[in-house]
Structures are given as C-alpha cells and as structure tokens.
C-alpha cells in the first residue's frame, strides 16, 4: 500500500478480553516496529522485526503482550487479558532497511487507539 | 546507550527562525542523529537525518558539531503549522540491534 496501515483505528474492550492489533507496513519494508504512546509522552518502543524474525522484544511490558510477523509483512500485536493500564495509542512503523548506525526513515501508521474499560 | 536531552517546550512567533538543541553525550561512532515531527493525533514524521557537520533539506537544517555530542535542528521562518512536538533520536544498539528510541520531545508552539 501507499503507507502504513493499522487496524482497528479504535478499539474499546472490557478488562480481561484479548485484543489483536494489526499493522500492514509499506510493501517491501524490511523492518517493522511497534510502539505505545501515552498522552503527552513520546512513543515507547515495544518490539521490532526484520523480515519475519523478531529482533528485540525488550520493550514488551509483560508476558500478556506478544507480536508476530509470520510472513515478513503484516504484523499482529496481541494483548491478552487486557487491563485498564493497557489503554493507549499503539503505533506501528516500518522502514526500508538499515545501514551502519542509521535506522533508516521510519514511516508511521495512524495508530490504533485502545481503551480498556 | 546514547541518551538524548532536549528542552521540554519552546515558544516562537511566525516568521522567526527556531533552533532546537539536543544533547547526546554518549553517542556511538556509528550512530546517526534523526529528528521527527509529530502533530496531535498523528504518528511521528521524519524531518531530517545526519551524521556530522550540516545537512539541509527543504524543511530544515541540522547542525552537528565535530564532537557530535549535540545537534541543533533549525526551522527557518516558522509558521503556525509548525506547532508540533519535535523528537531527537540517536541510534541505540543493545546487543547489536537498532532501536529508534523517542524521548518526550520538544513541544514547539508558534504564536501569531
């Protein structure tokens, strides 16, 4: 697609339910990142992939959070047994490649706003 | 790991030049410096990236001194539409991976 697409844009769920957030990166982009952003804060790194391999998941808050990118394109961030503190904007970004110390330009989607009641 | 420090907020007026400085004392040899802009309700958008000296594009200039321990984003003749949060990023590589890490950024407000 022309840009990074995320769905759903808005998700309201009840505490204890599982949610799945989807990210469709720019076609051909190697790297895919997941971030979480609270109001008034910068994006907080969660995890990232190069192709289908999860390179780093050190930012995932706990084992209720998981992510996959099985075919090296679309990625899903899953939150199990949601809690109110999980409410935030979840952002996905992709980049074409990385060279040397550069991460390459990140292209962000519009985000998925999660509200846990 | 390189940590960045930038002012929390800045105010300016239309038509002025705005300079936002970011400190990154522990920048690694291979790290690039990247700046992003974020409008409310949107994802961050790449502005400019550099390694040393000066980089200029149609939007901004980036000045990096020889020691690379800081960088300055320069926005010429700002307008109201430049009101946004600006983030300075330096490549962080725990275990060899590259993780773009955002701080709180600098909230720039441009007044009429």
Coordinates of N, CA and C in Angstrom, one line a residue:
Chain A
X1 N 0.8 -1.2 0.0 CA 0.0 0.0 0.0 C 0.9 1.3 0.0
X2 N 0.2 2.4 -0.1 CA 0.9 3.6 -0.1 C 1.6 4.0 1.2
X3 N 1.0 3.6 2.3 CA 1.5 3.9 3.6 C 1.3 2.8 4.5
X4 N 1.7 3.0 5.8 CA 1.5 2.0 6.8 C 0.0 2.1 7.3
X5 N -0.6 0.9 7.3 CA -2.0 0.8 7.6 C -2.2 0.1 8.9
X6 N -2.9 0.6 9.8 CA -3.2 0.0 11.1 C -4.7 -0.2 11.3
X7 N -5.0 -1.3 11.9 CA -6.5 -1.6 12.2 C -6.6 -2.4 13.5
X8 N -7.7 -2.2 14.2 CA -8.6 -1.1 14.0 C -8.1 0.2 14.4
X9 N -8.7 1.3 14.0 CA -8.3 2.6 14.4 C -8.6 2.8 15.8
X10 N -9.8 2.3 16.2 CA -10.3 2.5 17.6 C -10.8 1.1 18.1
X11 N -10.4 0.8 19.3 CA -10.9 -0.5 19.9 C -11.2 -0.2 21.4
X12 N -12.5 -0.5 21.7 CA -12.9 -0.4 23.1 C -13.2 -1.8 23.5
X13 N -12.6 -2.2 24.6 CA -12.8 -3.6 25.1 C -13.0 -3.6 26.6
X14 N -13.5 -4.7 27.1 CA -13.6 -4.8 28.6 C -12.4 -5.5 29.1
X15 N -12.1 -5.1 30.3 CA -11.0 -5.7 31.1 C -11.1 -7.2 31.0
X16 N -9.9 -7.8 30.7 CA -9.9 -9.3 30.7 C -10.0 -9.9 29.3
X17 N -10.5 -9.1 28.3 CA -10.6 -9.6 27.0 C -9.2 -9.5 26.3
X18 N -9.1 -10.3 25.3 CA -7.9 -10.3 24.4 C -8.2 -9.4 23.2
X19 N -7.1 -8.6 22.8 CA -7.2 -7.8 21.6 C -6.1 -8.1 20.7
X20 N -6.3 -7.9 19.4 CA -5.3 -8.1 18.4 C -5.3 -6.8 17.5
X21 N -4.1 -6.2 17.4 CA -3.9 -5.0 16.6 C -3.1 -5.4 15.4
X22 N -3.5 -4.9 14.3 CA -2.9 -5.3 13.0 C -2.1 -4.1 12.4
X23 N -1.0 -4.5 11.8 CA -0.2 -3.5 11.1 C 0.2 -4.0 9.7
X24 N -0.1 -3.3 8.7 CA 0.3 -3.6 7.3 C 1.3 -2.6 6.9
X25 N 2.6 -3.0 6.8 CA 3.7 -2.0 6.5 C 3.7 -1.6 5.0
X26 N 4.5 -0.7 4.7 CA 4.8 -0.3 3.3 C 5.4 -1.5 2.6
X27 N 4.9 -1.8 1.5 CA 5.3 -3.0 0.7 C 6.8 -3.0 0.5
X28 N 7.5 -4.1 0.9 CA 8.9 -4.2 0.7 C 9.8 -3.8 1.9
X29 N 9.1 -3.1 2.9 CA 9.9 -2.7 4.0 C 10.4 -3.8 4.9
X30 N 11.6 -3.8 5.2 CA 12.2 -4.9 5.9 C 11.9 -4.9 7.4
X31 N 12.0 -3.7 8.0 CA 11.8 -3.6 9.4 C 10.5 -3.1 9.8
X32 N 10.0 -3.6 10.9 CA 8.6 -3.2 11.4 C 8.7 -3.1 12.9
X33 N 8.3 -1.9 13.4 CA 8.4 -1.6 14.8 C 7.0 -1.4 15.4
X34 N 6.9 -1.7 16.7 CA 5.7 -1.4 17.4 C 6.0 -0.5 18.6
X35 N 5.2 0.5 18.7 CA 5.4 1.5 19.8 C 4.0 1.7 20.5
X36 N 4.1 2.2 21.8 CA 2.9 2.5 22.5 C 3.1 4.0 23.0
X37 N 2.1 4.8 22.8 CA 2.2 6.2 23.2 C 1.1 6.6 24.1
X38 N 1.5 7.1 25.2 CA 0.6 7.7 26.2 C 0.4 9.2 25.9
X39 N -0.6 9.8 26.3 CA -0.9 11.2 26.1 C 0.2 12.0 26.7
X40 N 0.8 12.9 25.8 CA 1.8 13.8 26.3 C 3.2 13.2 26.4
X41 N 3.4 12.0 26.0 CA 4.6 11.3 26.0 C 5.1 10.9 24.6
X42 N 6.4 10.6 24.5 CA 6.9 10.1 23.2 C 6.5 8.7 23.0
X43 N 6.6 8.2 21.8 CA 6.4 6.8 21.6 C 7.4 5.9 22.3
X44 N 6.8 4.9 23.0 CA 7.7 3.9 23.8 C 7.8 2.7 23.0
X45 N 9.1 2.3 22.8 CA 9.4 1.1 22.0 C 8.8 -0.2 22.7
X46 N 8.2 -1.0 21.9 CA 7.8 -2.3 22.4 C 8.6 -3.5 21.8
X47 N 8.6 -3.6 20.5 CA 9.3 -4.7 19.8 C 9.5 -4.4 18.4
X48 N 10.4 -5.1 17.7 CA 10.6 -4.9 16.3 C 11.0 -6.2 15.6
X49 N 10.8 -6.2 14.3 CA 11.1 -7.3 13.4 C 12.0 -6.9 12.2
X50 N 12.8 -7.7 11.8 CA 13.4 -7.6 10.5 C 12.9 -8.9 9.7
X51 N 12.3 -8.6 8.6 CA 11.5 -9.7 7.9 C 10.6 -10.4 8.9
X52 N 10.7 -11.7 9.1 CA 9.8 -12.4 10.0 C 10.4 -12.6 11.4
X53 N 11.6 -12.2 11.5 CA 12.3 -12.5 12.8 C 12.2 -11.4 13.8
X54 N 11.7 -11.7 14.9 CA 11.6 -10.7 16.0 C 13.0 -10.5 16.6
X55 N 13.5 -9.3 16.4 CA 14.8 -9.0 16.7 C 15.0 -8.6 18.2
X56 N 14.0 -7.9 18.7 CA 14.1 -7.4 20.0 C 12.6 -7.2 20.6
X57 N 12.4 -7.8 21.7 CA 11.1 -7.6 22.4 C 11.2 -7.1 23.8
X58 N 12.4 -6.4 24.0 CA 12.7 -6.0 25.4 C 11.7 -4.9 25.9
X59 N 11.0 -4.3 25.0 CA 10.0 -3.2 25.4 C 8.6 -3.7 25.8
X60 N 8.4 -5.0 25.5 CA 7.0 -5.5 25.8 C 6.9 -5.5 27.3
X61 N 5.8 -4.9 27.9 CA 5.7 -4.7 29.3 C 5.7 -6.0 30.1
X62 N 5.0 -7.0 29.6 CA 4.9 -8.3 30.4 C 4.5 -9.4 29.4
X63 N 4.3 -10.6 29.9 CA 4.0 -11.7 29.0 C 2.6 -11.7 28.5
X64 N 1.8 -10.7 28.8 CA 0.5 -10.6 28.2 C 0.6 -10.1 26.8
X65 N 1.7 -9.4 26.5 CA 1.9 -8.8 25.2 C 2.8 -9.7 24.3
X66 N 2.4 -9.9 23.1 CA 3.2 -10.7 22.1 C 2.9 -10.1 20.7
X67 N 3.9 -10.4 19.9 CA 3.8 -9.9 18.5 C 4.3 -10.9 17.5
X68 N 3.8 -10.9 16.3 CA 4.3 -11.8 15.3 C 4.3 -11.1 14.0
X69 N 5.1 -11.7 13.1 CA 5.1 -11.2 11.7 C 5.5 -12.4 10.8
X70 N 4.6 -13.4 10.8 CA 4.9 -14.7 10.2 C 5.4 -14.8 8.8
X71 N 5.0 -13.9 7.9 CA 5.5 -13.9 6.5 C 6.3 -12.7 6.2
X72 N 6.7 -12.0 7.2 CA 7.6 -10.9 6.9 C 6.9 -9.7 6.4
X73 N 5.6 -9.6 6.5 CA 4.9 -8.5 6.0 C 4.0 -8.0 7.1
X74 N 2.7 -8.4 7.1 CA 1.7 -7.9 8.2 C 2.2 -8.5 9.5
X75 N 1.9 -7.6 10.5 CA 2.3 -8.0 11.9 C 1.0 -7.8 12.8
X76 N 1.0 -8.6 13.8 CA -0.1 -8.5 14.8 C 0.5 -8.4 16.2
X77 N 0.0 -7.4 16.9 CA 0.3 -7.2 18.3 C -0.9 -7.7 19.1
X78 N -0.7 -8.7 20.0 CA -1.7 -9.2 20.7 C -1.6 -8.9 22.2
X79 N -2.6 -8.5 22.8 CA -2.6 -8.2 24.3 C -3.7 -9.2 24.9
X80 N -3.2 -10.0 25.7 CA -4.1 -11.0 26.4 C -4.6 -10.4 27.7
X81 N -5.8 -10.8 28.1 CA -6.3 -10.4 29.4 C -6.1 -8.9 29.7
X82 N -6.6 -8.1 28.8 CA -6.3 -6.7 28.9 C -6.7 -6.1 30.3
X83 N -5.9 -5.0 30.6 CA -6.1 -4.3 31.8 C -6.2 -2.8 31.5
X84 N -6.8 -2.1 32.4 CA -7.0 -0.6 32.1 C -5.8 0.1 31.8
X85 N -4.7 -0.3 32.4 CA -3.4 0.4 32.2 C -2.9 0.1 30.8
X86 N -3.5 -0.8 30.1 CA -3.1 -1.1 28.7 C -3.6 0.0 27.7
X87 N -4.5 0.8 28.2 CA -5.2 1.8 27.3 C -4.1 2.8 26.9
X88 N -4.0 3.0 25.6 CA -3.0 3.8 25.0 C -3.2 3.8 23.4
X89 N -2.4 4.7 22.8 CA -2.3 4.6 21.3 C -1.2 3.6 21.0
X90 N -1.4 2.7 20.1 CA -0.4 1.7 19.7 C -0.1 2.1 18.3
X91 N 1.2 2.3 18.1 CA 1.7 2.8 16.7 C 2.6 1.8 16.1
X92 N 2.5 1.6 14.9 CA 3.4 0.7 14.1 C 4.2 1.6 13.1
X93 N 5.4 1.2 12.9 CA 6.2 1.9 11.9 C 7.0 0.9 11.1
X94 N 7.3 1.3 9.9 CA 8.2 0.4 9.1 C 9.3 1.2 8.4
X95 N 10.4 0.5 8.1 CA 11.5 1.2 7.4 C 12.0 0.2 6.4
X96 N 12.7 0.8 5.4 CA 13.1 0.0 4.2 C 14.3 -0.8 4.6
X97 N 15.2 -0.3 5.4 CA 16.4 -1.1 5.7 C 17.2 -0.3 6.7
X98 N 18.3 -0.8 7.1 CA 19.1 0.0 8.0 C 20.6 -0.2 7.5
X99 N 21.3 0.9 7.6 CA 22.7 0.9 7.1 C 23.6 1.5 8.2
X100 N 24.6 0.9 8.5 CA 25.6 1.4 9.5 C 24.8 1.7 10.8
X101 N 24.9 2.9 11.3 CA 24.2 3.3 12.5 C 22.9 3.9 12.3
X102 N 22.5 3.9 11.1 CA 21.2 4.6 10.8 C 20.0 3.6 10.8
X103 N 18.9 3.9 11.4 CA 17.8 3.1 11.4 C 17.0 3.2 10.1
X104 N 17.3 4.2 9.3 CA 16.5 4.5 8.1 C 15.3 5.3 8.5
X105 N 14.7 5.9 7.6 CA 13.5 6.7 7.9 C 12.3 5.8 8.3
X106 N 11.7 6.1 9.4 CA 10.6 5.4 9.9 C 9.3 6.0 9.3
X107 N 8.4 5.2 8.9 CA 7.1 5.6 8.4 C 6.1 5.0 9.4
X108 N 5.3 6.0 10.0 CA 4.4 5.5 11.0 C 2.9 5.5 10.4
X109 N 2.2 4.5 10.9 CA 0.8 4.5 10.6 C 0.0 5.5 11.5
X110 N -1.3 5.5 11.4 CA -2.1 6.4 12.1 C -2.4 5.9 13.5
X111 N -2.1 4.7 13.8 CA -2.2 4.2 15.2 C -3.5 3.5 15.4
X112 N -3.5 2.7 16.5 CA -4.8 2.1 17.0 C -5.0 2.5 18.4
X113 N -6.1 3.2 18.6 CA -6.4 3.7 20.0 C -7.1 2.6 20.8
X114 N -6.5 2.1 21.8 CA -7.1 1.1 22.6 C -7.6 1.7 23.9
X115 N -8.9 1.4 24.2 CA -9.4 1.8 25.5 C -10.0 0.5 26.2
X116 N -9.5 0.3 27.4 CA -9.9 -0.8 28.2 C -10.8 -0.3 29.3
X117 N -12.0 -0.8 29.3 CA -12.9 -0.4 30.4 C -12.9 -1.2 31.6
Chain B
X1 N 24.5 3.2 26.1 CA 23.5 3.7 25.2 C 23.4 5.2 25.2
X2 N 23.2 5.7 24.0 CA 23.2 7.2 23.9 C 21.8 7.7 24.4
X3 N 21.8 8.6 25.3 CA 20.5 9.2 25.8 C 20.5 10.6 25.3
X4 N 19.3 11.1 24.9 CA 19.2 12.4 24.4 C 18.5 13.3 25.4
X5 N 18.8 14.5 25.4 CA 18.2 15.5 26.3 C 17.9 16.8 25.4
X6 N 16.6 17.2 25.5 CA 16.2 18.3 24.7 C 15.2 19.1 25.6
X7 N 15.0 20.4 25.3 CA 14.1 21.2 26.1 C 12.7 20.6 26.0
X8 N 11.9 20.7 27.0 CA 10.5 20.2 27.1 C 9.6 21.0 26.2
X9 N 9.8 22.3 26.2 CA 9.0 23.2 25.4 C 9.7 24.4 24.9
X10 N 9.2 25.0 23.8 CA 9.7 26.3 23.3 C 8.5 27.1 22.7
X11 N 8.7 28.4 22.7 CA 7.7 29.2 22.1 C 8.4 30.1 21.0
X12 N 7.7 30.4 20.0 CA 8.2 31.3 19.0 C 7.1 32.0 18.3
X13 N 7.4 32.9 17.4 CA 6.4 33.6 16.6 C 6.6 33.4 15.1
X14 N 5.5 33.5 14.4 CA 5.5 33.3 13.0 C 6.7 34.2 12.3
X15 N 7.4 33.6 11.4 CA 8.4 34.2 10.7 C 9.8 34.1 11.3
X16 N 9.8 33.7 12.6 CA 11.1 33.6 13.2 C 11.8 32.3 12.9
X17 N 13.1 32.3 13.1 CA 13.9 31.0 13.0 C 13.9 30.4 14.4
X18 N 13.7 29.1 14.4 CA 13.7 28.3 15.6 C 14.8 27.3 15.6
X19 N 15.6 27.3 16.7 CA 16.6 26.3 16.8 C 16.4 25.5 18.1
X20 N 16.3 24.2 17.9 CA 16.1 23.2 19.0 C 17.4 22.4 19.1
X21 N 18.0 22.4 20.3 CA 19.2 21.7 20.5 C 19.0 20.5 21.3
X22 N 19.7 19.4 20.9 CA 19.6 18.1 21.6 C 21.0 17.7 22.0
X23 N 21.1 17.3 23.2 CA 22.4 16.8 23.7 C 22.4 15.2 23.7
X24 N 23.5 14.7 23.2 CA 23.6 13.2 23.2 C 25.1 12.9 23.5
X25 N 25.5 13.1 24.7 CA 26.9 13.0 25.1 C 27.5 11.6 24.8
X26 N 26.7 10.5 24.9 CA 27.3 9.2 24.7 C 27.0 8.6 23.3
X27 N 26.9 9.5 22.3 CA 26.6 8.9 21.0 C 27.8 8.0 20.5
X28 N 27.4 6.9 19.9 CA 28.4 6.0 19.4 C 28.9 6.4 18.1
X29 N 30.0 5.8 17.7 CA 30.7 6.2 16.5 C 29.8 6.0 15.2
X30 N 29.1 4.9 15.2 CA 28.2 4.6 14.0 C 26.8 5.2 14.1
X31 N 26.5 5.9 15.2 CA 25.1 6.4 15.3 C 24.9 7.6 14.4
X32 N 23.7 7.6 13.8 CA 23.2 8.8 13.1 C 22.2 9.5 14.1
X33 N 22.0 10.8 13.7 CA 21.1 11.6 14.5 C 19.9 11.9 13.6
X34 N 18.7 11.6 14.2 CA 17.5 11.8 13.4 C 16.5 12.6 14.1
X35 N 15.8 13.4 13.4 CA 14.7 14.3 14.0 C 13.4 13.9 13.4
X36 N 12.3 13.9 14.3 CA 11.0 13.6 13.8 C 10.1 14.7 14.3
X37 N 9.0 14.9 13.6 CA 8.0 15.9 14.0 C 6.7 15.2 14.2
X38 N 5.9 15.5 15.2 CA 4.6 14.9 15.4 C 3.6 15.9 15.7
X39 N 2.5 15.9 14.9 CA 1.3 16.7 15.1 C 0.4 15.9 16.0
X40 N -0.5 16.6 16.7 CA -1.5 15.9 17.5 C -2.3 15.0 16.7
X41 N -2.5 13.8 17.3 CA -3.3 12.7 16.6 C -2.7 12.1 15.4
X42 N -1.4 12.4 15.2 CA -0.7 11.8 14.0 C 0.5 11.0 14.5
X43 N 1.0 10.1 13.7 CA 2.3 9.5 14.0 C 3.4 10.4 13.7
X44 N 4.6 10.2 14.3 CA 5.8 11.0 14.0 C 6.1 10.9 12.5
X45 N 6.7 12.0 12.1 CA 7.1 12.1 10.7 C 8.5 12.5 10.6
X46 N 9.3 11.8 9.8 CA 10.7 12.1 9.6 C 10.9 13.5 9.1
X47 N 11.9 14.2 9.7 CA 12.3 15.5 9.2 C 13.6 15.5 8.5
X48 N 14.6 15.0 9.2 CA 16.0 15.1 8.7 C 16.9 14.2 9.5
X49 N 18.0 13.8 8.9 CA 18.9 12.9 9.5 C 20.3 13.3 9.1
X50 N 21.3 13.2 10.0 CA 22.6 13.5 9.7 C 23.6 12.7 10.5
X51 N 24.9 12.8 10.1 CA 26.0 12.1 10.8 C 26.9 13.2 11.4
X52 N 27.3 14.1 10.6 CA 28.2 15.2 11.0 C 28.0 16.4 10.2
X53 N 28.6 17.5 10.6 CA 28.6 18.8 10.0 C 27.1 19.3 9.8
X54 N 26.8 19.6 8.6 CA 25.5 20.2 8.3 C 24.7 19.5 7.2
X55 N 23.4 19.3 7.5 CA 22.6 18.7 6.5 C 21.4 19.7 6.3
X56 N 21.0 19.9 5.1 CA 19.9 20.8 4.8 C 18.9 20.1 3.8
X57 N 17.6 20.2 4.1 CA 16.6 19.8 3.1 C 15.6 20.9 3.0
X58 N 14.5 20.6 2.3 CA 13.5 21.7 2.0 C 12.8 22.1 3.3
X59 N 12.9 21.3 4.4 CA 12.1 21.6 5.6 C 13.0 22.2 6.6
X60 N 14.2 21.7 6.8 CA 15.0 22.1 8.0 C 16.5 22.0 7.7
X61 N 17.3 22.4 8.6 CA 18.7 22.2 8.6 C 19.1 21.5 9.9
X62 N 20.1 20.7 9.9 CA 20.6 20.0 11.0 C 22.1 20.3 11.2
X63 N 22.5 20.9 12.3 CA 23.9 21.3 12.6 C 24.4 20.3 13.6
X64 N 25.6 19.7 13.3 CA 26.2 18.8 14.2 C 27.7 19.2 14.3
X65 N 28.1 19.5 15.6 CA 29.5 19.9 15.8 C 30.4 18.7 15.6
X66 N 31.7 19.0 15.6 CA 32.7 18.0 15.3 C 32.7 16.9 16.4
X67 N 32.4 17.2 17.6 CA 32.4 16.2 18.7 C 31.1 15.3 18.7
X68 N 30.1 15.8 17.9 CA 28.8 15.1 17.8 C 28.1 14.8 19.1
X69 N 28.4 15.6 20.1 CA 27.7 15.4 21.4 C 26.4 16.2 21.5
X70 N 26.1 16.9 20.5 CA 24.9 17.6 20.4 C 24.5 17.8 19.0
X71 N 23.3 18.3 18.8 CA 22.9 18.6 17.4 C 21.8 19.7 17.5
X72 N 21.6 20.5 16.5 CA 20.6 21.6 16.5 C 19.8 21.5 15.3
X73 N 18.5 21.4 15.5 CA 17.5 21.4 14.4 C 17.1 22.9 14.2
X74 N 17.2 23.3 13.0 CA 16.9 24.7 12.7 C 15.7 24.8 11.7
X75 N 14.7 25.4 12.1 CA 13.5 25.6 11.3 C 13.4 27.1 10.9
X76 N 13.6 27.4 9.6 CA 13.6 28.8 9.2 C 12.2 29.3 9.0
X77 N 12.0 30.5 9.5 CA 10.7 31.2 9.3 C 9.5 30.3 9.6
X78 N 9.3 30.0 10.8 CA 8.3 29.1 11.2 C 6.9 29.8 11.0
X79 N 5.9 28.9 10.8 CA 4.5 29.3 10.7 C 3.7 28.6 11.7
X80 N 2.5 29.0 11.8 CA 1.6 28.3 12.8 C 1.6 26.8 12.6
X81 N 1.7 26.4 11.4 CA 1.6 24.9 11.1 C 2.8 24.1 11.6
X82 N 3.8 24.8 12.0 CA 5.0 24.2 12.6 C 4.8 23.8 14.1
X83 N 3.7 24.2 14.6 CA 3.4 23.9 16.0 C 3.3 22.3 16.1
X84 N 4.2 21.7 16.9 CA 4.2 20.3 16.9 C 5.2 19.9 18.0
X85 N 5.4 18.6 18.2 CA 6.4 18.1 19.1 C 7.6 17.6 18.2
X86 N 8.8 17.9 18.6 CA 10.0 17.5 17.8 C 10.8 16.6 18.6
X87 N 11.2 15.5 18.0 CA 12.0 14.5 18.7 C 13.3 14.3 18.1
X88 N 14.3 14.2 19.0 CA 15.7 13.9 18.5 C 16.0 12.5 18.9
X89 N 16.5 11.7 17.9 CA 16.8 10.3 18.1 C 18.2 10.0 17.8
X90 N 18.8 9.2 18.6 CA 20.1 8.7 18.2 C 20.1 7.1 18.2
X91 N 20.6 6.5 17.2 CA 20.5 5.1 17.1 C 21.0 4.4 18.4
X92 N 20.3 3.5 18.9 CA 20.7 2.7 20.1 C 20.8 1.3 19.7
X93 N 21.8 0.7 20.2 CA 22.1 -0.7 19.7 C 22.4 -1.7 20.8
X94 N 21.5 -2.0 21.7 CA 21.8 -3.0 22.7 C 21.9 -4.4 22.0
X95 N 23.0 -5.0 22.2 CA 23.1 -6.3 21.6 C 23.2 -6.3 20.0
X96 N 23.5 -5.1 19.5 CA 23.7 -5.1 18.0 C 22.4 -4.7 17.3
X97 N 21.3 -4.6 17.9 CA 20.1 -4.3 17.2 C 19.9 -2.7 17.2
X98 N 19.1 -2.2 16.3 CA 18.9 -0.8 16.2 C 17.5 -0.4 16.6
X99 N 17.4 0.3 17.6 CA 16.1 0.6 18.1 C 15.9 2.2 18.2
X100 N 15.1 2.7 17.3 CA 14.8 4.1 17.4 C 14.1 4.5 18.7
X101 N 14.7 5.2 19.5 CA 14.1 5.5 20.8 C 13.7 7.0 21.0
X102 N 12.4 7.2 21.3 CA 11.9 8.5 21.4 C 11.9 9.0 22.9
X103 N 12.3 10.2 23.1 CA 12.1 10.7 24.5 C 10.8 11.5 24.5
X104 N 10.7 12.5 25.4 CA 9.5 13.3 25.5 C 9.4 14.3 24.4
X105 N 10.5 14.6 23.7 CA 10.5 15.6 22.7 C 10.4 17.0 23.2
X106 N 10.4 18.0 22.2 CA 10.3 19.4 22.5 C 8.9 19.8 21.9
X107 N 8.1 20.4 22.7 CA 6.8 20.9 22.2 C 7.0 22.3 21.8
X108 N 6.9 22.6 20.5 CA 7.1 23.9 19.9 C 5.7 24.5 19.7
X109 N 5.5 25.7 20.2 CA 4.3 26.4 20.0 C 4.6 27.7 19.2
X110 N 4.0 27.9 18.1 CA 4.3 29.1 17.3 C 3.1 30.0 17.4
X111 N 3.3 31.2 17.8 CA 2.3 32.2 18.0 C 2.1 33.1 16.9
X112 N 0.9 33.6 16.6 CA 0.7 34.6 15.5 C 1.5 35.9 15.8

